[in-house]
PDB file of N, CA and C in Angstrom:
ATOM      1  N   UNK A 720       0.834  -1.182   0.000  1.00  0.00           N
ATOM      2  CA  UNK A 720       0.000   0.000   0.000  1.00  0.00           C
ATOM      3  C   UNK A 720       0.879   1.246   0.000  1.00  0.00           C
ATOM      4  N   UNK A 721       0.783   2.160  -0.699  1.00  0.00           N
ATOM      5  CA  UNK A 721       1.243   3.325  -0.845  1.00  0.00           C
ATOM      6  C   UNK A 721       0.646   4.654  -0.639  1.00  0.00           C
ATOM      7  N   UNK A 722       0.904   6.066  -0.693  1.00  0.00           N
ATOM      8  CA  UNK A 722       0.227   7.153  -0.318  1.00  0.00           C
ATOM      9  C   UNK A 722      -0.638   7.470  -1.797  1.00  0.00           C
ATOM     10  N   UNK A 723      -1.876   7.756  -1.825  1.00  0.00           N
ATOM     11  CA  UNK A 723      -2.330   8.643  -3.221  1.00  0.00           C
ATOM     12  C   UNK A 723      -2.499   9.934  -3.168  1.00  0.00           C
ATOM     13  N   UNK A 724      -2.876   9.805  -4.292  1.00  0.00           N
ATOM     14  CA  UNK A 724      -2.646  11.840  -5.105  1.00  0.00           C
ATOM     15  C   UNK A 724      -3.967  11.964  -5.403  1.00  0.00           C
ATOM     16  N   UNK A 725      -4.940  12.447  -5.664  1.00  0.00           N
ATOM     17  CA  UNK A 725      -6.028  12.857  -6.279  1.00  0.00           C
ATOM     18  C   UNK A 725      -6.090  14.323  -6.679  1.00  0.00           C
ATOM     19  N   UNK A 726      -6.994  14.218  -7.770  1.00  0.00           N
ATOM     20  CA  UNK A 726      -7.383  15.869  -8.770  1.00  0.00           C
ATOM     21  C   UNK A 726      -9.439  15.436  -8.992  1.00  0.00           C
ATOM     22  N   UNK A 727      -9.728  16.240  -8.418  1.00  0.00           N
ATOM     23  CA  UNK A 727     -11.016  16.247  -8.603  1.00  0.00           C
ATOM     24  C   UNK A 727     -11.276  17.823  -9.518  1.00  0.00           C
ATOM     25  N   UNK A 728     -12.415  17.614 -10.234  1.00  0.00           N
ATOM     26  CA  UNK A 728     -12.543  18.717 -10.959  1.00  0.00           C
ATOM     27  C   UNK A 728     -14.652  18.419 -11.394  1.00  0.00           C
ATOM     28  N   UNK A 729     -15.036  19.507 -11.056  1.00  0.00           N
ATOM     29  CA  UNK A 729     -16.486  19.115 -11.477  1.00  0.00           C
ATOM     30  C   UNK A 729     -17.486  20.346 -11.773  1.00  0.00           C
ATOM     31  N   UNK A 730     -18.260  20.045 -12.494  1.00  0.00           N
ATOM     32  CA  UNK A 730     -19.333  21.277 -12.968  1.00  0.00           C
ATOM     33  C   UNK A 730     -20.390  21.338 -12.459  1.00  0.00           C
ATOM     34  N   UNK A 731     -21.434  22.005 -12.695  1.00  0.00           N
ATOM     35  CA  UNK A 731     -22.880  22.163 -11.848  1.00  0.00           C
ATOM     36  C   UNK A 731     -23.674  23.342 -13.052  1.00  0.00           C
ATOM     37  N   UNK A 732     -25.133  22.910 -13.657  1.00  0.00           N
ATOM     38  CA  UNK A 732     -25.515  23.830 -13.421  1.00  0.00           C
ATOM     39  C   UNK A 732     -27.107  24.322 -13.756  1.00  0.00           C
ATOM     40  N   UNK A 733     -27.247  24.836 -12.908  1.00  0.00           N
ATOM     41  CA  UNK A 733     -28.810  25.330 -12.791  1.00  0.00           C
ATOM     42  C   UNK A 733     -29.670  26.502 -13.191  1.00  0.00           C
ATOM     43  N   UNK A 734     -30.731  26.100 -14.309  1.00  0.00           N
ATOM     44  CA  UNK A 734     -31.243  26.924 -15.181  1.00  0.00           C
ATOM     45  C   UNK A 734     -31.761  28.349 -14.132  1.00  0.00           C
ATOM     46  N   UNK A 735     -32.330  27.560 -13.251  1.00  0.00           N
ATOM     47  CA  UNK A 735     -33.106  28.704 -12.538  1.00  0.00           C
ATOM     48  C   UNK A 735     -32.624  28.348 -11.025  1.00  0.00           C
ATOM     49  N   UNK A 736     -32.868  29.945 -10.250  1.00  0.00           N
ATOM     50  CA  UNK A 736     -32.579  29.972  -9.096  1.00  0.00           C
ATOM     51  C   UNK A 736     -33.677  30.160  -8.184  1.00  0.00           C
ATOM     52  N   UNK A 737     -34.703  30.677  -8.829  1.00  0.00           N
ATOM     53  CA  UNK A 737     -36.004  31.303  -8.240  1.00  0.00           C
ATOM     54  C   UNK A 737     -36.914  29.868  -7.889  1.00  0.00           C
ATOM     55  N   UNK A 738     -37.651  30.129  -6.433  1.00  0.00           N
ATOM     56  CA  UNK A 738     -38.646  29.235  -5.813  1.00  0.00           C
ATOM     57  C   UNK A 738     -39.634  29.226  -7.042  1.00  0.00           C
ATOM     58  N   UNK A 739     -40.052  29.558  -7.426  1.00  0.00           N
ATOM     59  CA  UNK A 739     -41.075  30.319  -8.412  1.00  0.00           C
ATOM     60  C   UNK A 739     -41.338  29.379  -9.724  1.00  0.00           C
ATOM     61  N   UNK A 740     -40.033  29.370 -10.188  1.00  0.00           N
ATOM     62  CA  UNK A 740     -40.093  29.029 -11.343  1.00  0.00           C
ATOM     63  C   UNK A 740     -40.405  27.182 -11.830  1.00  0.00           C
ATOM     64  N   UNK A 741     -40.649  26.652 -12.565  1.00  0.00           N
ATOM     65  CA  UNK A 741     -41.442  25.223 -12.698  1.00  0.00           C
ATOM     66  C   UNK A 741     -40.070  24.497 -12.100  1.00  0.00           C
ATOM     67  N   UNK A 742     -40.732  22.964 -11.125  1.00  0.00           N
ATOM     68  CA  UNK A 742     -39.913  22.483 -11.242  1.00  0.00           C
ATOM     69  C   UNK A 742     -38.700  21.483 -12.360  1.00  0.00           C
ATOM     70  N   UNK A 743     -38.694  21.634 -13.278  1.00  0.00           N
ATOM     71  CA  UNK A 743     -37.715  21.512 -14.288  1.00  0.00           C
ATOM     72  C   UNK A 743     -36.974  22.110 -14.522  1.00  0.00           C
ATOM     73  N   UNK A 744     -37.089  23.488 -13.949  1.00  0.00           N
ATOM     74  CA  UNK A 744     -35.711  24.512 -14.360  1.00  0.00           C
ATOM     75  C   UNK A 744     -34.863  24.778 -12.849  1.00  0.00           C
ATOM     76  N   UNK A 745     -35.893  23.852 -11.380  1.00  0.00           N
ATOM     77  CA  UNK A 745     -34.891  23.641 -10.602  1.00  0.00           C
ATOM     78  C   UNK A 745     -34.073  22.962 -10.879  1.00  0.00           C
ATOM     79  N   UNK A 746     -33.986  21.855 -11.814  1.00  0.00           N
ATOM     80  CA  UNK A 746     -33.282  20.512 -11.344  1.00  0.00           C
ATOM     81  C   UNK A 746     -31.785  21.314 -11.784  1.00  0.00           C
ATOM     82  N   UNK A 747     -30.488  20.757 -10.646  1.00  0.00           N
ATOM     83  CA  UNK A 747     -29.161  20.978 -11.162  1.00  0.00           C
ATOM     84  C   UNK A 747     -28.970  19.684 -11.860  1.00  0.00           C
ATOM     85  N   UNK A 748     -27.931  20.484 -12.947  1.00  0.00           N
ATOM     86  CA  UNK A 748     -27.412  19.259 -13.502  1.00  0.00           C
ATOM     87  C   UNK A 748     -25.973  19.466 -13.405  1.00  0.00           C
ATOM     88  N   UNK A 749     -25.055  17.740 -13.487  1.00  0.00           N
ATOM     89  CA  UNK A 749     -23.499  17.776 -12.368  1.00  0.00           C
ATOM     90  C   UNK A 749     -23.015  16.930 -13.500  1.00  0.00           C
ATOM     91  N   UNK A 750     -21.674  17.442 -13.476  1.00  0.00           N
ATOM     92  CA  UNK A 750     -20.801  16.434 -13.939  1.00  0.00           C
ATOM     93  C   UNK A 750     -19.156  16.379 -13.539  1.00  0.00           C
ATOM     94  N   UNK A 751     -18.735  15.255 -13.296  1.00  0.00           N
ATOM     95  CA  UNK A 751     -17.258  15.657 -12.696  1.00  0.00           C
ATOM     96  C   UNK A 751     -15.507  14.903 -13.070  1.00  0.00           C
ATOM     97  N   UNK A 752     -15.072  14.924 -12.852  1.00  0.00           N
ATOM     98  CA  UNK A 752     -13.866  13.720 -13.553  1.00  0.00           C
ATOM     99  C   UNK A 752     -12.977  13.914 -11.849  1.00  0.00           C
ATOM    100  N   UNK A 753     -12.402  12.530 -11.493  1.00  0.00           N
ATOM    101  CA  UNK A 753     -11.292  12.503 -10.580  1.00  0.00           C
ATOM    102  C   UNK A 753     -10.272  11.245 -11.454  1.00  0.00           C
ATOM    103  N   UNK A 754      -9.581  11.870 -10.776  1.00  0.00           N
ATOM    104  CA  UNK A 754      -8.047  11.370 -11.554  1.00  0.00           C
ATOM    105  C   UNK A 754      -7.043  11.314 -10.273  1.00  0.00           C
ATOM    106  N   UNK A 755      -6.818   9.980 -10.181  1.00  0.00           N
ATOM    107  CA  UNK A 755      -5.898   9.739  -8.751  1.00  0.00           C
ATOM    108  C   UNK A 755      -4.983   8.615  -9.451  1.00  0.00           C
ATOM    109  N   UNK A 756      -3.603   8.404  -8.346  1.00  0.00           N
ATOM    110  CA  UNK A 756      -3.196   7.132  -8.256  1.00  0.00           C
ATOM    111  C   UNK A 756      -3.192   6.497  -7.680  1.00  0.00           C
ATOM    112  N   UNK A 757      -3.311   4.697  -7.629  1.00  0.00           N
ATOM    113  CA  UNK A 757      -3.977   3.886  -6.750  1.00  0.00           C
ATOM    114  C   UNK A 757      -2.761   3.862  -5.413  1.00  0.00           C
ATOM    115  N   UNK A 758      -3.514   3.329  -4.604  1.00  0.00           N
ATOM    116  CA  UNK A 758      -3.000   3.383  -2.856  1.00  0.00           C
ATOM    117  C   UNK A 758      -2.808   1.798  -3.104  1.00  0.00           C
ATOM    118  N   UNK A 759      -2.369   0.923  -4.099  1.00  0.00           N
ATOM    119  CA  UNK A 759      -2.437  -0.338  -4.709  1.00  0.00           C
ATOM    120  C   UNK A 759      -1.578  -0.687  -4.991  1.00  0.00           C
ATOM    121  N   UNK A 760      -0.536  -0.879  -5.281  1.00  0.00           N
ATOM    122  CA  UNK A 760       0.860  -1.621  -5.913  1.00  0.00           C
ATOM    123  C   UNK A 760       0.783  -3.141  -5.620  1.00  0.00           C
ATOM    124  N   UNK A 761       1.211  -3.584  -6.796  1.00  0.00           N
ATOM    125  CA  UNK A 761       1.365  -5.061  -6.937  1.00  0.00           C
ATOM    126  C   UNK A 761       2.567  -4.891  -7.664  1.00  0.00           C
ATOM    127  N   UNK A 762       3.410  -5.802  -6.881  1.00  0.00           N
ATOM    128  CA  UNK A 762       4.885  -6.288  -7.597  1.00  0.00           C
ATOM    129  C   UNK A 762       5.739  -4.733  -7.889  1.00  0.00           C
ATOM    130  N   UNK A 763       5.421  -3.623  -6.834  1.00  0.00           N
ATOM    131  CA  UNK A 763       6.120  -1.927  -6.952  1.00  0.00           C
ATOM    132  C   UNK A 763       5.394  -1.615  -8.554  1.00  0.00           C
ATOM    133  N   UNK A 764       4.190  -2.439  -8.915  1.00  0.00           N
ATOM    134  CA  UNK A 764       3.598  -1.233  -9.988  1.00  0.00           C
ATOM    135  C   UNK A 764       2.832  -0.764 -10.209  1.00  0.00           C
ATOM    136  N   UNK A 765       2.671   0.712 -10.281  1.00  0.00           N
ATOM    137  CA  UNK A 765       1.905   1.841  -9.919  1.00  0.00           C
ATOM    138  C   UNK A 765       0.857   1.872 -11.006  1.00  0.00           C
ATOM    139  N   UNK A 766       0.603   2.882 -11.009  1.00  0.00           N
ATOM    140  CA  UNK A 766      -0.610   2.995 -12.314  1.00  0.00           C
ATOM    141  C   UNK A 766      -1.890   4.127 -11.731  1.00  0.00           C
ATOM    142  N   UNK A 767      -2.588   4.567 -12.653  1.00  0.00           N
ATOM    143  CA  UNK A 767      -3.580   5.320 -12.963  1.00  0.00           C
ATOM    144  C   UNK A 767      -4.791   5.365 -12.545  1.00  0.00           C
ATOM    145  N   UNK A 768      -5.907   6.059 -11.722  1.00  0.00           N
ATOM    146  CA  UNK A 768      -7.342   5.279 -11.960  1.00  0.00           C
ATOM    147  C   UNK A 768      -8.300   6.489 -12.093  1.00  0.00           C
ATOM    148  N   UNK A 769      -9.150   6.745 -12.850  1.00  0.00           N
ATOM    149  CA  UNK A 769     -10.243   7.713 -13.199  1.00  0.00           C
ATOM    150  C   UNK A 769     -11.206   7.389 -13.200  1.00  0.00           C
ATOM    151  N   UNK A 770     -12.173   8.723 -12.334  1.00  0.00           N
ATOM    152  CA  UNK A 770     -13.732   8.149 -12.410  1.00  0.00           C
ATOM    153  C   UNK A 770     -14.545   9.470 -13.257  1.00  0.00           C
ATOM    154  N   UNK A 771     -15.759   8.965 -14.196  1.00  0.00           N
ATOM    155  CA  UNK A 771     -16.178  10.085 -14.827  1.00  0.00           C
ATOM    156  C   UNK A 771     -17.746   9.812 -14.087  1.00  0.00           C
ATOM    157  N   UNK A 772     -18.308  11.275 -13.851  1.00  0.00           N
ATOM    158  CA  UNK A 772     -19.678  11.259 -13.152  1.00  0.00           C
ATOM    159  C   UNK A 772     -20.480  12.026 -13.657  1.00  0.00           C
ATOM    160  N   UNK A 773     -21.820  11.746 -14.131  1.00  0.00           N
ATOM    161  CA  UNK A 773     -22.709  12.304 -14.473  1.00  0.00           C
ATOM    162  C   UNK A 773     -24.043  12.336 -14.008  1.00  0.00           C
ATOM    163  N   UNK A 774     -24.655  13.545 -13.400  1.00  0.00           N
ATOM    164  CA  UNK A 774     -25.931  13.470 -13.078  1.00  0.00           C
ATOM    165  C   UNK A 774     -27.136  14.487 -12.810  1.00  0.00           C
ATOM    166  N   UNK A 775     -27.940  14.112 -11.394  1.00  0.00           N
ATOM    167  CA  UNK A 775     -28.950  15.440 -11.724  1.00  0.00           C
ATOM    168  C   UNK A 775     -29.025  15.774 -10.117  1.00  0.00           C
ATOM    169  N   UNK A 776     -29.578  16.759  -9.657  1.00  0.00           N
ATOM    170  CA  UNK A 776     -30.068  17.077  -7.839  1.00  0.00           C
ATOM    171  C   UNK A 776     -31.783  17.453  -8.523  1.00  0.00           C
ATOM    172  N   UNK A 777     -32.770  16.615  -7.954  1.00  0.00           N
ATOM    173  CA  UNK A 777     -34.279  16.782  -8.395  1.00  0.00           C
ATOM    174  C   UNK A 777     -34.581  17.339  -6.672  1.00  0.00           C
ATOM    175  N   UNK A 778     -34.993  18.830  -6.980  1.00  0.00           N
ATOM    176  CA  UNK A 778     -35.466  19.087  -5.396  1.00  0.00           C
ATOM    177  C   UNK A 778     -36.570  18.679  -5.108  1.00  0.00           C
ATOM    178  N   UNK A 779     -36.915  18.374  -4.193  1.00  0.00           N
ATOM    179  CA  UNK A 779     -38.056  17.160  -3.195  1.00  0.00           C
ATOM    180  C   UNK A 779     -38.562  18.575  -1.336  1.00  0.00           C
ATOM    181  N   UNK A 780     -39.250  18.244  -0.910  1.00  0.00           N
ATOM    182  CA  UNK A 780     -39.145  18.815   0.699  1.00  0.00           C
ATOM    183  C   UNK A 780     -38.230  18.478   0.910  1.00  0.00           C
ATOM    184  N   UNK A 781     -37.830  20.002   1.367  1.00  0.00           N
ATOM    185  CA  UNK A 781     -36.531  19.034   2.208  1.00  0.00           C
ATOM    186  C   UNK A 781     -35.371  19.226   2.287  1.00  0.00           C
ATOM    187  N   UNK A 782     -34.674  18.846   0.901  1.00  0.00           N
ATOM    188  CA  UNK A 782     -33.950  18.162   0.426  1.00  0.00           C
ATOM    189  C   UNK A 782     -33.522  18.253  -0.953  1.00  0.00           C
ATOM    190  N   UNK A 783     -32.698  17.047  -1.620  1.00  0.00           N
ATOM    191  CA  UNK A 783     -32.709  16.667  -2.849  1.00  0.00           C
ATOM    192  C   UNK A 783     -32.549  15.535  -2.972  1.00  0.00           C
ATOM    193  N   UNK A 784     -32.963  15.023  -4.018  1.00  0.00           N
ATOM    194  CA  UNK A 784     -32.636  13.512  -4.406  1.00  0.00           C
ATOM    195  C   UNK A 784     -31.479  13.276  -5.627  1.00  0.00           C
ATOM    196  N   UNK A 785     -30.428  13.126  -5.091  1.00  0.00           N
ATOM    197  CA  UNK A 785     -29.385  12.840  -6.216  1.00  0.00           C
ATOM    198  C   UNK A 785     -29.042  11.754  -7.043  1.00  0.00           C
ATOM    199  N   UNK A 786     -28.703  11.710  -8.323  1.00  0.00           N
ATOM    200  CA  UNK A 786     -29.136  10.279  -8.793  1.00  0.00           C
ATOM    201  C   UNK A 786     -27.845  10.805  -9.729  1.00  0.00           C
ATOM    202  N   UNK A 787     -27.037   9.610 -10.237  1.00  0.00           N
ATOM    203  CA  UNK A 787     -25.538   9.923 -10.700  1.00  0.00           C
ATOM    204  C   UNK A 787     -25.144   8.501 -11.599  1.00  0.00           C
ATOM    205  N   UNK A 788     -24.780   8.810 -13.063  1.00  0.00           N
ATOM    206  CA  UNK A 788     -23.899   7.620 -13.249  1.00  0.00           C
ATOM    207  C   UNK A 788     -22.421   7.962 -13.181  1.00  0.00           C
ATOM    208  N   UNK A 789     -22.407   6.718 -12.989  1.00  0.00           N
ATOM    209  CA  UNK A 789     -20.232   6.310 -12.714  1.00  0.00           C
ATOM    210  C   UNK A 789     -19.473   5.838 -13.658  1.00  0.00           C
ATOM    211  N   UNK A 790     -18.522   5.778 -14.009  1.00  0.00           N
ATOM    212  CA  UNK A 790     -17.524   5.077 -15.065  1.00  0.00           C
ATOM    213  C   UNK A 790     -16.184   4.895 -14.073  1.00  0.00           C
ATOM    214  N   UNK A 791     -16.268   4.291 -13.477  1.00  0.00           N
ATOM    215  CA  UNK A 791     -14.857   4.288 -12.628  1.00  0.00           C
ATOM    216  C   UNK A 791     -13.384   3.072 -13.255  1.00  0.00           C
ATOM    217  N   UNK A 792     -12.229   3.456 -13.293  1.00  0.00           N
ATOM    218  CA  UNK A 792     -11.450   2.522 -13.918  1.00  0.00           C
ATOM    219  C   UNK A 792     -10.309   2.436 -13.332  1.00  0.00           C
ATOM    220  N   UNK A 793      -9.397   1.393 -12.730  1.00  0.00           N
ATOM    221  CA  UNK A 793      -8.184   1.232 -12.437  1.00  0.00           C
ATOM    222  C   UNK A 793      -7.198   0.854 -12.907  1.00  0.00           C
ATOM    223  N   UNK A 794      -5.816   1.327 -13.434  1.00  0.00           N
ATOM    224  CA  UNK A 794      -4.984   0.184 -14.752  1.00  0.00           C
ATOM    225  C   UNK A 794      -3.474   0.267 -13.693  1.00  0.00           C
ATOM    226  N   UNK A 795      -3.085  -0.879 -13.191  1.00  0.00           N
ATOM    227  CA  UNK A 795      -1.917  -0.641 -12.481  1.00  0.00           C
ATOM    228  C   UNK A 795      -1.001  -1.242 -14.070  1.00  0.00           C
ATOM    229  N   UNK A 796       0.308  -0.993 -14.007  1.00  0.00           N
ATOM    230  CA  UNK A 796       0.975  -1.065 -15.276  1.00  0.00           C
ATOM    231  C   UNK A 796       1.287  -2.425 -15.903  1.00  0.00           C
ATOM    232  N   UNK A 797       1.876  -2.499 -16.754  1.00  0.00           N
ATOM    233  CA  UNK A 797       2.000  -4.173 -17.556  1.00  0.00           C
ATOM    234  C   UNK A 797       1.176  -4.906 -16.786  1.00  0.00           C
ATOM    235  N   UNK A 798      -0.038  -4.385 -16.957  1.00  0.00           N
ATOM    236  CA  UNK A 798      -1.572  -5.221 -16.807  1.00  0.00           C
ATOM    237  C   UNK A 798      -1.705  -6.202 -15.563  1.00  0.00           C
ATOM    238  N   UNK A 799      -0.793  -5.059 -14.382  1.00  0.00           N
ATOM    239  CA  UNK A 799      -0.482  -6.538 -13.256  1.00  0.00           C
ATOM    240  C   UNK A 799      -2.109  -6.053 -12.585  1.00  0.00           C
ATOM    241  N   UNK A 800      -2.848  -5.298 -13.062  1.00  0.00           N
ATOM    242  CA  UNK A 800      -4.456  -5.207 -12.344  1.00  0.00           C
ATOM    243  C   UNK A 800      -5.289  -4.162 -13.041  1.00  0.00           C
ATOM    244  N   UNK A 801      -6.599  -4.498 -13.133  1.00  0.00           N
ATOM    245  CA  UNK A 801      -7.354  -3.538 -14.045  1.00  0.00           C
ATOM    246  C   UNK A 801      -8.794  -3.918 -13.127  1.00  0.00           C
ATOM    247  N   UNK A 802      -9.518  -2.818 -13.235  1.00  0.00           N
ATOM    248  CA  UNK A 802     -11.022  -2.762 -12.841  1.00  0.00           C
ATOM    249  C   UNK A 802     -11.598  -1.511 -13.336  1.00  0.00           C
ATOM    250  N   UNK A 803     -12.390  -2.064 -13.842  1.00  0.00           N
ATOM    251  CA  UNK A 803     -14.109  -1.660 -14.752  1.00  0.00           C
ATOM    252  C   UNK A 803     -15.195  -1.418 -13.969  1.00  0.00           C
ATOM    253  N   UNK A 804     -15.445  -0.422 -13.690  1.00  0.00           N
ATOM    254  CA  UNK A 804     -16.820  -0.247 -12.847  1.00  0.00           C
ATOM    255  C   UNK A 804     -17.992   0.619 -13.868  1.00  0.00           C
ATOM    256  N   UNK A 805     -19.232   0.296 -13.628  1.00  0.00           N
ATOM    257  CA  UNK A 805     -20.265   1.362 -14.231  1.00  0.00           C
ATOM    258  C   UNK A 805     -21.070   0.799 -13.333  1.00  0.00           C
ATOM    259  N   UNK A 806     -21.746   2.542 -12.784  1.00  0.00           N
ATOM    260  CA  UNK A 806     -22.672   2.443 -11.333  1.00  0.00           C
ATOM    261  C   UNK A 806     -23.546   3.404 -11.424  1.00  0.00           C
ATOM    262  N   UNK A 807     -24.502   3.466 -10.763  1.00  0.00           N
ATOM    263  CA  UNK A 807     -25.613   4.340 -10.611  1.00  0.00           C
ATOM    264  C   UNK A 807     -25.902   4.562  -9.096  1.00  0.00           C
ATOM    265  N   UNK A 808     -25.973   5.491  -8.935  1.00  0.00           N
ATOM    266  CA  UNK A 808     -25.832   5.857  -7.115  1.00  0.00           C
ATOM    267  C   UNK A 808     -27.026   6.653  -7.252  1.00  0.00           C
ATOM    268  N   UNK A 809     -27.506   6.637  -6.080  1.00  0.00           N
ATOM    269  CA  UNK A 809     -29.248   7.665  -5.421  1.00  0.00           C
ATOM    270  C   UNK A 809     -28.501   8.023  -4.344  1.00  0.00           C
ATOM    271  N   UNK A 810     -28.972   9.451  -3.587  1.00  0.00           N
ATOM    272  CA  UNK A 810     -29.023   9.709  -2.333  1.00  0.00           C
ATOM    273  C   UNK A 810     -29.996  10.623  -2.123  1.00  0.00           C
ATOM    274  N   UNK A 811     -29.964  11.224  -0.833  1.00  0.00           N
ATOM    275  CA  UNK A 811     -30.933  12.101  -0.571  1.00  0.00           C
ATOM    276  C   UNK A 811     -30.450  13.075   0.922  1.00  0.00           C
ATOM    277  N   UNK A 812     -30.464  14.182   0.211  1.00  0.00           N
ATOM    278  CA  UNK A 812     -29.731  15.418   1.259  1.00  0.00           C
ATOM    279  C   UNK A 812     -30.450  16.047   1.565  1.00  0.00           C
ATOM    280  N   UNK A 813     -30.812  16.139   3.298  1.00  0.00           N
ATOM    281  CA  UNK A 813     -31.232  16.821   4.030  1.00  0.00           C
ATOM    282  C   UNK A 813     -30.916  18.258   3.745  1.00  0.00           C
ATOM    283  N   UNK A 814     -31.617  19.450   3.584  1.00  0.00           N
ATOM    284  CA  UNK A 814     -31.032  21.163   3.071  1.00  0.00           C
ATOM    285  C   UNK A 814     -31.945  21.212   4.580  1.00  0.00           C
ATOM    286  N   UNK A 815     -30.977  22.139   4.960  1.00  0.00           N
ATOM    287  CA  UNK A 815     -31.269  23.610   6.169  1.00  0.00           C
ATOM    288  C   UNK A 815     -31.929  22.547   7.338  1.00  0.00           C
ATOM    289  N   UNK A 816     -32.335  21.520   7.632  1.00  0.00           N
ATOM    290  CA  UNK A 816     -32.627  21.089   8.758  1.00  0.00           C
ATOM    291  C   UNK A 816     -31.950  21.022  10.114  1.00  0.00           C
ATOM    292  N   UNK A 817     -30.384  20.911   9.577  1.00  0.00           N
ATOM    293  CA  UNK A 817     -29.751  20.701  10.992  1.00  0.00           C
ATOM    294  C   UNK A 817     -28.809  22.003  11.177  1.00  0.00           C
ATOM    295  N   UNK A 818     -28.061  23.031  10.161  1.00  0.00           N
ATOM    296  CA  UNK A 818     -27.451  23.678  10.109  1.00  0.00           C
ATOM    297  C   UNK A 818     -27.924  25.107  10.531  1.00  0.00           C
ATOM    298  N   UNK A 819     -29.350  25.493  10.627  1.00  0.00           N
ATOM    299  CA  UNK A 819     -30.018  26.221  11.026  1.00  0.00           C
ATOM    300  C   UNK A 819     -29.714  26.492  12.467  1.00  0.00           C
ATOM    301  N   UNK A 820     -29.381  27.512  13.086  1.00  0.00           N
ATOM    302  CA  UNK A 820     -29.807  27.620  14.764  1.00  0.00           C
ATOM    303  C   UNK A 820     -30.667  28.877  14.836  1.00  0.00           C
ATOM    304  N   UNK A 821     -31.661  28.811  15.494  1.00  0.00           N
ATOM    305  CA  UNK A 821     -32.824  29.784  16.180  1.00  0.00           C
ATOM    306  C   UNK A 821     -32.497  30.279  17.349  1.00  0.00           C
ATOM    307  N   UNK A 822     -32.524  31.527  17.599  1.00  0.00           N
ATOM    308  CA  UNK A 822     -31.600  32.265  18.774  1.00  0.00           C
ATOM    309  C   UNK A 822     -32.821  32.933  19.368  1.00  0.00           C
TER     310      UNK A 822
END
């Protein structure tokens, strides 16, 4: 096991800002790339791994409901390890419930 590096880099963006306006022009839309090297060595060889992300934040009460695809990939060198991922992740984020204090 070794130390890693990571570079995250990602976009966002949302038609409308206003309560007001339909919900379709709330929804954000995300996309992001990370680019690290693995914390992995086999036989001292290093190598590459990138994940590409694409998705949406649909506001709900509350909250949001985030829904995201993945492309994640690992290549340690002269093919001593490789992994292929494609994923779809949901979550759901609590907004202003706990961060709020009333004085």
């Amino acid at each position: 096991f070794e130390d890693t590096h990571e570079v995250r880099m990602g976009v966002s963006y949302n038609p409308s800002t206003h309560g007001s306006d339909g919900y379709w022009k709330r929804i954000t839309y995300k996309a992001g790339l990370d680019l690290s090297t693995p914390y992995l060595n086999i036989s001292r060889k290093s190598g590459l791994g990138y994940r590409a992300t694409v998705g949406m934040a649909f506001p709900v009460i509350n909250g949001l409901i985030n829904a995201a695809f993945f492309y994640d990939r690992l290549d340690l060198q002269s093919n001593a390890y490789q992994k292929k991922i494609i994923g779809f992740t949901v979550s759901y984020t609590l907004s202003e419930k706990f961060y709020r204090v009333k004085l």
